[in-house]
Coordinates of C-alpha atoms and ligand atoms in Angstrom, one line a residue:
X277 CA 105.3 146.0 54.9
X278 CA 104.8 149.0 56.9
X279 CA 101.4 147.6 58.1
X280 CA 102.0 144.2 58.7
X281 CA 105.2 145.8 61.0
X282 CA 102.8 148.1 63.0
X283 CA 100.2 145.9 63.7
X284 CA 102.6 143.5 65.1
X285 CA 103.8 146.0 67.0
X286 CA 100.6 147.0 68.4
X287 CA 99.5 142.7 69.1
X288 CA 102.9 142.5 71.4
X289 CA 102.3 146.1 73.0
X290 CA 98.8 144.9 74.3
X291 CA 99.3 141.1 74.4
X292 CA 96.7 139.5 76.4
X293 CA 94.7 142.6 77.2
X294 CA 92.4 142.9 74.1
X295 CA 94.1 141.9 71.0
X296 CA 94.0 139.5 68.3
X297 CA 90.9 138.4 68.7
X298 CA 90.7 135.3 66.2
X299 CA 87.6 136.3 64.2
X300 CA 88.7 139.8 63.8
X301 CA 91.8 138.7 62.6
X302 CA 90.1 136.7 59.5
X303 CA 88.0 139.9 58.5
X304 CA 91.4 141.1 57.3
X305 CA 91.1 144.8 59.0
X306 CA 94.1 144.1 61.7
X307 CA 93.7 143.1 64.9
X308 CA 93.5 146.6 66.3
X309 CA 90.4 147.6 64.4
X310 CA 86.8 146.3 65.0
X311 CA 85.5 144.3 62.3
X312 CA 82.3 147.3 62.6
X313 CA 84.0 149.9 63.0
X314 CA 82.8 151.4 59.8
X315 CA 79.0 151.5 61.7
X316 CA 80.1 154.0 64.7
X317 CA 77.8 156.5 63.5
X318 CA 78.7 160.1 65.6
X319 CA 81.1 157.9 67.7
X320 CA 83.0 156.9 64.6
X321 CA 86.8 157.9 64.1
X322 CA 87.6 160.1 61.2
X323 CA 90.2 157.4 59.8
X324 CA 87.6 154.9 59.4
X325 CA 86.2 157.3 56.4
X326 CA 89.8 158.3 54.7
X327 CA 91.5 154.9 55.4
X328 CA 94.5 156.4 54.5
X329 CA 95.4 158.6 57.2
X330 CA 95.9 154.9 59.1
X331 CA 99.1 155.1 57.7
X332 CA 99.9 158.3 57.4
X333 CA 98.0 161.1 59.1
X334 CA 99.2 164.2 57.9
X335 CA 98.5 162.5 54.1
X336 CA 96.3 164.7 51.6
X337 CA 94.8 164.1 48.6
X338 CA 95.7 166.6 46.2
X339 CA 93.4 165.4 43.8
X340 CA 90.3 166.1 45.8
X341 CA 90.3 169.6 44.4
X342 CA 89.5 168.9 40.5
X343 CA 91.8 172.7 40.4
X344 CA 89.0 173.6 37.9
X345 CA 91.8 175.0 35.7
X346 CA 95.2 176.0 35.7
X347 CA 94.6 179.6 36.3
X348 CA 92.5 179.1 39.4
X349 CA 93.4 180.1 42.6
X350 CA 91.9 179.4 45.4
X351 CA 90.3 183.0 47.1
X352 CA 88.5 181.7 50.5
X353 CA 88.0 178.6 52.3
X354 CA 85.3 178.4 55.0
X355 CA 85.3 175.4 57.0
X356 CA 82.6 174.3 59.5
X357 CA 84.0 171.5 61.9
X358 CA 83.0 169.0 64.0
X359 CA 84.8 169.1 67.7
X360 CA 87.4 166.0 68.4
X361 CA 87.1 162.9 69.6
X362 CA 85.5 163.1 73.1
X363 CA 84.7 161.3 76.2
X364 CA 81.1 160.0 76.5
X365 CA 78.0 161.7 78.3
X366 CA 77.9 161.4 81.7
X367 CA 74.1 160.3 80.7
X368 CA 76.0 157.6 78.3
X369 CA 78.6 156.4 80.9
X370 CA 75.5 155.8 83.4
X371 CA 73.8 153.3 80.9
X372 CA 77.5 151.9 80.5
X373 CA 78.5 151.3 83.9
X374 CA 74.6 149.3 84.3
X375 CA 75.8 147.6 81.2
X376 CA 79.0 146.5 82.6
X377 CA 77.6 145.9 86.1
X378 CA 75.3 142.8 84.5
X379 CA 77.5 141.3 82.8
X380 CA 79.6 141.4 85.7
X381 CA 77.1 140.0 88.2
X382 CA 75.5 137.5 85.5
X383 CA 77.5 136.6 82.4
X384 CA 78.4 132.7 81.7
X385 CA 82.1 132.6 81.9
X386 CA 82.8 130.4 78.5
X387 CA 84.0 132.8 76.4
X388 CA 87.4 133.6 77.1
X389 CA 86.3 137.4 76.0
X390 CA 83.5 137.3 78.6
X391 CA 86.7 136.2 81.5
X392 CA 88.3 139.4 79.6
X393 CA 85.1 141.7 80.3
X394 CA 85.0 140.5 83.9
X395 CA 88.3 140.0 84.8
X396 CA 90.8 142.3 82.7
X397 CA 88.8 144.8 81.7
X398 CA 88.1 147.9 84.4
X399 CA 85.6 150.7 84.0
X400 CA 87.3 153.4 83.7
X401 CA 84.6 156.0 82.2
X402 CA 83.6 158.2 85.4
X403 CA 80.1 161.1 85.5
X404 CA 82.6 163.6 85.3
X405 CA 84.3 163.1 81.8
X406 CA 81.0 164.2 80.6
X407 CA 81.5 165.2 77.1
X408 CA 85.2 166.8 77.2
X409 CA 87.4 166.0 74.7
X410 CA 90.2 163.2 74.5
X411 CA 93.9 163.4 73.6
X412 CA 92.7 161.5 70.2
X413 CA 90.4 164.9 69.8
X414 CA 92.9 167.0 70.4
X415 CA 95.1 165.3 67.4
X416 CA 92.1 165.0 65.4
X417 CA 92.2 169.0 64.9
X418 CA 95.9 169.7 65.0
X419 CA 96.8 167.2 62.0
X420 CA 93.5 168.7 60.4
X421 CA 95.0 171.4 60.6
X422 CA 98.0 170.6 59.0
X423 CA 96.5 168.5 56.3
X424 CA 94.8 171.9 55.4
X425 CA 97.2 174.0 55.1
X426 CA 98.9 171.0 52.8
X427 CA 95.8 171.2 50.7
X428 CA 95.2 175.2 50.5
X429 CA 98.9 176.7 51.0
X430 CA 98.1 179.9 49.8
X431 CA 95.2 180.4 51.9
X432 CA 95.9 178.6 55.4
X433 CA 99.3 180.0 55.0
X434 CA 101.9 181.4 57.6
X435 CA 101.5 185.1 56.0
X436 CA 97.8 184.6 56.2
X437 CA 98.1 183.5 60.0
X438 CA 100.1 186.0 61.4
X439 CA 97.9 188.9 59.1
X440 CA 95.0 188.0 61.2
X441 CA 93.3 186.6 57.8
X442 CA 92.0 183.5 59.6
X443 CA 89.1 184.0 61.6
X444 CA 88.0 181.4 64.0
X445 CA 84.8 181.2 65.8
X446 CA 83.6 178.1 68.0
X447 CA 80.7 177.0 69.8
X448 CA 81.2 178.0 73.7
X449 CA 81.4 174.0 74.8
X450 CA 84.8 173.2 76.0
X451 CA 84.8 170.1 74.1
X452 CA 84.8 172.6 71.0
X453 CA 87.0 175.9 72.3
X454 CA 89.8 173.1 73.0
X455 CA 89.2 171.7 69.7
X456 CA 89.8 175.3 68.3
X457 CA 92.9 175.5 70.9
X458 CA 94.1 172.4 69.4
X459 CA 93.4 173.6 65.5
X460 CA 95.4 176.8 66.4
X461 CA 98.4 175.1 68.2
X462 CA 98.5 172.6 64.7
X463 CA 99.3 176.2 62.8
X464 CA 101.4 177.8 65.3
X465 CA 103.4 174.7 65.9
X466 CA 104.2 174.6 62.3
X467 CA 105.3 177.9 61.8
X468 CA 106.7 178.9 65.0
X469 CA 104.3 181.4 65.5
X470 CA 104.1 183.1 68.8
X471 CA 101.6 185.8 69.1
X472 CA 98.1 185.0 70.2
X473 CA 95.2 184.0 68.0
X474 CA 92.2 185.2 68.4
X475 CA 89.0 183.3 68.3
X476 CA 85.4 184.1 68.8
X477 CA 82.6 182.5 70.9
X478 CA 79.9 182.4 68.8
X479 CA 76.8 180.2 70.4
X480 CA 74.0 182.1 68.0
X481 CA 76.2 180.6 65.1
X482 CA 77.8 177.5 66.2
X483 CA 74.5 176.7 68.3
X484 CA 71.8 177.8 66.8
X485 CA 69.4 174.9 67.6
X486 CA 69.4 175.7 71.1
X487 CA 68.0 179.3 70.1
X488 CA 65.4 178.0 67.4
X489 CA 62.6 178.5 69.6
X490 CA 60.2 176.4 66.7
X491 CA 63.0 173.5 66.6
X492 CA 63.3 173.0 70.4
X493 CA 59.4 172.9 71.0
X494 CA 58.6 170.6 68.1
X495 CA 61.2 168.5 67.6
X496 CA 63.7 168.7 70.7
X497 CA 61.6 168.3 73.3
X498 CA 59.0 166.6 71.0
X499 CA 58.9 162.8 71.9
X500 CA 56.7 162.0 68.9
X501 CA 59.2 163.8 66.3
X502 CA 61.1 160.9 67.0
X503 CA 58.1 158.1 66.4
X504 CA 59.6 155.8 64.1
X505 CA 63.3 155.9 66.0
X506 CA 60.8 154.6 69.3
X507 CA 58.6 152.3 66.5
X508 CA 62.6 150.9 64.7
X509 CA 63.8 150.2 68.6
X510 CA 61.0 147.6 69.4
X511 CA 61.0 146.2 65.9
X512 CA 62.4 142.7 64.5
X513 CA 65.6 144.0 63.5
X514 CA 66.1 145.7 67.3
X515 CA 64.8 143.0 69.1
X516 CA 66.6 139.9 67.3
X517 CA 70.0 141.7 68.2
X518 CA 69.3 142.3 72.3
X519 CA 68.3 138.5 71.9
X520 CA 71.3 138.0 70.2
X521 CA 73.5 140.0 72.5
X522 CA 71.4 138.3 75.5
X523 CA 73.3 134.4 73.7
X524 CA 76.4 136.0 73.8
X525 CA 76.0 136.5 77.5
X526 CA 73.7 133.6 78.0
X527 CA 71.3 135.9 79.8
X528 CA 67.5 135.9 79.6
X529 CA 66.3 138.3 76.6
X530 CA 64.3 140.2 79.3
X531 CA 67.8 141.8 80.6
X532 CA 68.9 142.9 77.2
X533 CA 66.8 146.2 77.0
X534 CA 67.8 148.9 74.3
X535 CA 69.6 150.9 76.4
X536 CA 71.7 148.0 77.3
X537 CA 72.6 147.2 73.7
X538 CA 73.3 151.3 73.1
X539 CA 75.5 150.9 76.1
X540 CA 77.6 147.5 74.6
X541 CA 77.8 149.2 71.4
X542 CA 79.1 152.6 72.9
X543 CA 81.5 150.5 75.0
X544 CA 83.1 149.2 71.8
X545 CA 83.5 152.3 70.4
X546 CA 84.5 154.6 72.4
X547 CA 87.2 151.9 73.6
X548 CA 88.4 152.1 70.1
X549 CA 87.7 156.0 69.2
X550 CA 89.2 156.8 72.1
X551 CA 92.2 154.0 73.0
X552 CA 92.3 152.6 69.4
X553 CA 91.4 149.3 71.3
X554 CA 89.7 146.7 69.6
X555 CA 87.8 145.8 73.2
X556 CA 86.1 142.7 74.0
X557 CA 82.7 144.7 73.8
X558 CA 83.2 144.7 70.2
X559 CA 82.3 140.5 70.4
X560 CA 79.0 141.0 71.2
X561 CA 78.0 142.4 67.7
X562 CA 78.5 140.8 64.1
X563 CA 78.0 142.9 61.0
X564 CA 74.5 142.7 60.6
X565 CA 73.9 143.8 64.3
X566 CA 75.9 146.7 63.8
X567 CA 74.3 148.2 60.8
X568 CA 71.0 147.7 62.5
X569 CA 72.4 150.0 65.5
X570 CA 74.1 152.3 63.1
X571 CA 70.5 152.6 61.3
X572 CA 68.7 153.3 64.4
X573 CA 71.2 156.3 65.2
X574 CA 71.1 157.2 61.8
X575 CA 67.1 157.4 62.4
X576 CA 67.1 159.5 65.0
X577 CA 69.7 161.5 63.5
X578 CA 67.5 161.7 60.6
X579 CA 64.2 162.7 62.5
X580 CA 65.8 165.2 64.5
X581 CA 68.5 167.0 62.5
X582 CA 68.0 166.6 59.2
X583 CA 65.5 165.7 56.4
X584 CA 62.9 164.3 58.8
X585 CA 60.8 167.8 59.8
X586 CA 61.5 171.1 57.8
X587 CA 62.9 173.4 60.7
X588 CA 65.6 170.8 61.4
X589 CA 67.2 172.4 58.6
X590 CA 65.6 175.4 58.5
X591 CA 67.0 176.2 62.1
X592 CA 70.4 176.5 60.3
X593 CA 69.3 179.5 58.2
X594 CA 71.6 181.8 60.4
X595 CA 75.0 179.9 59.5
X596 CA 73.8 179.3 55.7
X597 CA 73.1 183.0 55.4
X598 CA 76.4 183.7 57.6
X599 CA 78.6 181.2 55.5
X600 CA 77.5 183.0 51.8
X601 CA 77.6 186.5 53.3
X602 CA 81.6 186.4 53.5
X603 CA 81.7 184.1 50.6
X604 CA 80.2 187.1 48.6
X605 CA 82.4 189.2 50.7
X606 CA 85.2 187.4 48.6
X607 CA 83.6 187.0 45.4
X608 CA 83.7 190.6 46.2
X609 CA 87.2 191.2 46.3
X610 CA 88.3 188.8 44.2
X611 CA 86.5 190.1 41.0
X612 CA 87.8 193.6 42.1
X613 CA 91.2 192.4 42.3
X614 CA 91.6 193.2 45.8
X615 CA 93.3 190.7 48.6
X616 CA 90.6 189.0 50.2
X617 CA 90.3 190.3 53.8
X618 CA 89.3 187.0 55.6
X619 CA 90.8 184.7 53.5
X620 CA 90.5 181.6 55.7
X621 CA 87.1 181.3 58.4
X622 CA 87.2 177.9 60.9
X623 CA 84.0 177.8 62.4
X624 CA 84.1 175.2 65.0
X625 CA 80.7 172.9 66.5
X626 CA 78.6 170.3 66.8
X627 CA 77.3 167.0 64.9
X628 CA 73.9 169.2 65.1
X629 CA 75.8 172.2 64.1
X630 CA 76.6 170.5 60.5
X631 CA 73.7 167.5 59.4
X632 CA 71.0 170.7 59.1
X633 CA 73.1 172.8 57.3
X634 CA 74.2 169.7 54.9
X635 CA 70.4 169.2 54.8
X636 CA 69.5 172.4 54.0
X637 CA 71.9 172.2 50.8
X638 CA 70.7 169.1 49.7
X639 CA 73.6 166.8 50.6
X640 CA 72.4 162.9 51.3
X641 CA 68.8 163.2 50.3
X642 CA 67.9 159.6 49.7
X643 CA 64.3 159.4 47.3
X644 CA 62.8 157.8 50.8
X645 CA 62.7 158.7 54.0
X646 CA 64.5 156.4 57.0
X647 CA 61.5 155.0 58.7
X648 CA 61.2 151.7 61.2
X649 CA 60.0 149.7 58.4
X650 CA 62.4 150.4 55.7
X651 CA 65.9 149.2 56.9
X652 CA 66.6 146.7 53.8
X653 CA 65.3 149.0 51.5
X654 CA 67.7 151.8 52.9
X655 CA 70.9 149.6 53.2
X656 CA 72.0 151.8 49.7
X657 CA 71.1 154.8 51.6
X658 CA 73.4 157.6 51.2
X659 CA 72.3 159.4 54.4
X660 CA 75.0 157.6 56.8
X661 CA 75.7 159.7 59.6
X662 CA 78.9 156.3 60.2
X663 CA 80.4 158.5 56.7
X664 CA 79.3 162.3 57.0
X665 CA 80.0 163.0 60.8
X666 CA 82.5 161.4 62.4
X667 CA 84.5 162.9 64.8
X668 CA 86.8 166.3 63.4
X669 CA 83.6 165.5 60.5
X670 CA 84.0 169.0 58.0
X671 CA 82.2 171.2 55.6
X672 CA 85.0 173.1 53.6
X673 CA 83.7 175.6 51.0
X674 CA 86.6 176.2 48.8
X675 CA 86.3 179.9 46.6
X676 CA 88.5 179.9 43.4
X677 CA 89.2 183.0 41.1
X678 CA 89.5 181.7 37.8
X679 CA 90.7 184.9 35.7
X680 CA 88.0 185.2 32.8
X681 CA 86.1 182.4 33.4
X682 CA 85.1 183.8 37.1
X683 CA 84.7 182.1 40.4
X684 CA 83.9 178.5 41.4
X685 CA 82.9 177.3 44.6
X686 CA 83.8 173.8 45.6
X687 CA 82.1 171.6 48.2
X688 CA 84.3 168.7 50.4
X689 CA 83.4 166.4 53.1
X690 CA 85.7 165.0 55.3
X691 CA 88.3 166.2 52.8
X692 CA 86.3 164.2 49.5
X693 CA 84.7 166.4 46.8
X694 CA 81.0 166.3 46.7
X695 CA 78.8 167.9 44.0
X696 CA 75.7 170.4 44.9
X697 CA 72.9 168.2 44.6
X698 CA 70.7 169.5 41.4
X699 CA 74.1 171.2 39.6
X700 CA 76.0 169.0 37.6
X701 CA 79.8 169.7 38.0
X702 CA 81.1 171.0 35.1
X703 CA 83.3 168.3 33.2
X704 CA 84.3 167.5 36.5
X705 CA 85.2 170.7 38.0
X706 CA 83.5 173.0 40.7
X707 CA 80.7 174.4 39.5
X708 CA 80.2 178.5 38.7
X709 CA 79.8 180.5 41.8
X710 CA 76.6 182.2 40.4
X711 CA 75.2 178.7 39.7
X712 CA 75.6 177.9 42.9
X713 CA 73.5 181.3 44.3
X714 CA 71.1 180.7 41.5
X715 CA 70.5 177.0 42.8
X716 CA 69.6 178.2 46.5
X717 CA 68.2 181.2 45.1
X718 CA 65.1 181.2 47.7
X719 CA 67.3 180.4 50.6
X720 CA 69.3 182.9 49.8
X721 CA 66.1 185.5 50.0
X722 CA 63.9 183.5 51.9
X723 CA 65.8 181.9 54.6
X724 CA 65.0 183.8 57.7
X725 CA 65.8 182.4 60.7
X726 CA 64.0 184.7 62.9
X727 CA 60.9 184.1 61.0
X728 CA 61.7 180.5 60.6
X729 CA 62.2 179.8 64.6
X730 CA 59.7 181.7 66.1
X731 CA 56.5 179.4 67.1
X732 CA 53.4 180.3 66.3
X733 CA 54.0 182.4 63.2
X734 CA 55.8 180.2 61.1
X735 CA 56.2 181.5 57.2
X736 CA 53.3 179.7 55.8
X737 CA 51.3 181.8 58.4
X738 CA 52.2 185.2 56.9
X739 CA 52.1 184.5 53.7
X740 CA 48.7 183.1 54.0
Ligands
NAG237 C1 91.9 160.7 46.0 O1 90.8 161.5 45.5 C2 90.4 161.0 44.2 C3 89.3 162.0 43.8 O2 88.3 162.1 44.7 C4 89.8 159.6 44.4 O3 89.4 159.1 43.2 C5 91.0 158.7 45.0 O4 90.5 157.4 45.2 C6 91.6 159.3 46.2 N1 92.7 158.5 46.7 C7 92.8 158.0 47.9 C8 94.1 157.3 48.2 O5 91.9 158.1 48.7
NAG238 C1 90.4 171.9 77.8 O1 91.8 172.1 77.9 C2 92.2 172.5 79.2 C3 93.7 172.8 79.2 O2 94.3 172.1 78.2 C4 91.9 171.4 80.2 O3 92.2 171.8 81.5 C5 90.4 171.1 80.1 O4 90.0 170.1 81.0 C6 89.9 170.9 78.7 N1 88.5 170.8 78.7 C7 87.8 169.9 78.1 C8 86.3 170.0 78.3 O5 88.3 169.1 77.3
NAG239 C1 55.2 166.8 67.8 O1 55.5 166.1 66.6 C2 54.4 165.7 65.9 C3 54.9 164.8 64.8 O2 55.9 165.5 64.0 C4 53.6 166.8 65.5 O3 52.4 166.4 64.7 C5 53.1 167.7 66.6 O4 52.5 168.8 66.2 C6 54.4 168.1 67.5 N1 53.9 168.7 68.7 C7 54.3 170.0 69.0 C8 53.9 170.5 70.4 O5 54.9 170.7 68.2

């Protein structure tokens, strides 16, 4: 009832502008979502992975936690966040505006959502957005906010609050300090807190693949780290949707490059991630074209961040070794009985800030790697950057004390449980803390980052 009712609402508050779409009604999602929305990649919403929160945004799951048993309590959470929704790149809203000048200057008019590109439709996205965040971003982190302290209430707790025993540090972009700003206000608005919070600027940290001097010169500034992302862009797959894109339009397929189809598919979703529109852009891809652009992002994604080269992850050794220092720091206390002195840490960054330190734990290793030539044999993949980072995407580490049976460590993404790859939950429930030390054992000892970022004297080196 309550959806039928708001999608109504939302077809008569935008009637004529970009709604109700007749295809897009069929597919059953509501007017007011693209059919691909699922396929955003980094530029997905956070509601498109808990489907939930449509209807109700401050909703948790309580059963997320598998409580490992009744006389756990949770100790410590550390979550490591993704900023907000934000405005595109200025670099992005150049490709955009060329996008949107073509098919202004040389579109057939015979679809009546090509008249609505043209006609209705205004660019709006301007150099200087470049990056910041939205509105949506800034209620992406303040309901976060309040969904966690639904899910931990002893821990992101008033008391814990206004005792200074949540710590937050955040990469120095402003799309991410506002996205702390807004975590903070979702707290303080809840409690009627006053006083100031602190928080940290921590760019080592929250950062730390603009100071991996190894990273940067082999794979940042490396064109042929990316070689099959370049090799996947002039493929079959790529090239059959620019033609098919180029139809749409009735353009010649020369005009369609692959920037221009980037730009189409960015114009559809940021429209939505940032309006909640469901924008004529969104016409120009079907389902199939969309998980071939979600694969290519999730290629480059792959070949720069995460399993592709070794110091992609490797890079992160300064967070991993930061995150388990203060979860031993609780352990700590915990077995000693005593409160545990930061009780709650938000650490708040990037996309890149979390895919290498979910790669360097193991999370979405598929048994291949992503290359250009193996798109239908990934399309079971479980590395999908669409479902681990959209925006407000979060790593929550939850410590519980668990009287004689000790302390359990449970992983969640985006608020779901997941398990640490090679440690098979127990009956269901987080696994032992010491199994999880034992299990990254030679990170623990062996994960440097100074040693592992510096150029020319990479580990291997020594050693040898
Ligand atoms: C809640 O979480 C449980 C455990 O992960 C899951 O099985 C269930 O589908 C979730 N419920 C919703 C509404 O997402
Ligand atoms: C951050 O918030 C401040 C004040 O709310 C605003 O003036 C500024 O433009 C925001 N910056 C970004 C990058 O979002
Ligand atoms: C660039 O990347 C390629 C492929 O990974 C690698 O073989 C090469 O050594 C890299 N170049 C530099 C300068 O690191």
């Amino acid at each position: 009832m309550r959806a039928v009712r708001r999608s109504v609402a939302l077809c008569l508050g935008v009637i004529g502008v970009a709604c109700c779409f007749r295809g897009h009604v069929d597919s059953g999602v509501g007017p007011d979502i693209p059919a691909i929305a699922e396929y955003f990649s980094t530029k997905g919403r956070y509601e498109e992975v808990n489907p939930y929160l449509i209807g109700d945004i401050l909703a948790v799951n309580k059963s997320v936690l598998r409580a490992p048993a009744a006389e756990c309590r949770a100790t410590h959470l550390t979550a490591v966040i993704r900023h907000g929704t934000r405005f595109p790149t200025s670099k992005n809203v150049r490709k955009m505006r060329q996008f949107y000048s073509l098919v202004l200057h040389k579109a057939s008019e015979k679809e009546s959502w090509v008249r609505e590109m043209k006609y209705r439709w205004t660019m709006w996205y301007t150099d200087d957005m470049d990056g910041r965040l939205v509105q949506k971003g800034v209620s992406d982190h303040r309901h976060l906010a309040v969904r966690l302290s639904k899910l931990f209430p002893s821990l992101v707790s008033e008391e814990k609050l206004r005792a200074g025993s949540i710590k937050f540090i955040t990469s120095s972009k402003h799309r991410c300090v506002n996205s702390t700003l807004a975590f903070k206000r979702g707290l303080t608005e809840l409690w009627a807190v006053e006083e100031e919070v602190d928080h940290e600027v921590n760019d080592a940290l929250m950062r730390f693949f603009d100071h991996c001097t190894r990273f940067v010169e082999e794979v940042d500034k490396n064109q042929s780290a990316t070689a099959e992302l370049e090799r996947f862009k002039s493929g079959p797959e790529m090239t059959r949707v620019k033609e098919k894109i180029a139809d749409r339009l009735s353009l010649q397929y020369s005009l369609i490059t692959e920037d221009m189809a980037e730009a189409a598919f960015y114009l559809c979703a940021y429209e939505f991630a940032i309006k909640t529109v469901n924008s004529p852009w969104c016409q120009l891809f079907d389902e199939v074209d969309a998980q071939v652009m979600e694969y290519a992002s999730d290629l480059k994604h792959f070949w720069k961040r995460g399993y592709g080269h070794d110091i992609n992850s490797k890079s992160s050794c300064i967070l991993f070794q930061d995150v388990f220092s203060r979860l031993d720091r609780a352990a700590e206390q915990s077995r000693a009985g005593l409160p545990v002195t930061e009780a709650v840490t938000i650490q708040v960054g990037h996309a890149e800030t979390l895919l290498p330190l979910l790669t360097l734990l193991g999370f979405f290793k598929d048994d291949a790697p992503l290359t250009s030539t193996n798109f239908a044999a990934q399309s079971d993949r479980s590395f999908r950057t669409s479902h681990m980072l959209p925006y407000a995407a979060n790593l929550l580490l939850v410590l519980f004390h668990c009287g004689e049976d000790g302390l359990r460590l449970q992983p969640l993404l985006n608020e779901k449980p997941l398990s640490f790859p090679g440690l098979p939950d127990h009956q269901g429930s987080a696994p032992l803390y010491s199994a999880v030390r034992q299990r990254y054992h030679d990170l623990l000892h062996n994960c440097d980052f100074e040693t592992e970022c510096q150029l020319f004297t990479h580990p291997t080196v020594m050693k040898g």
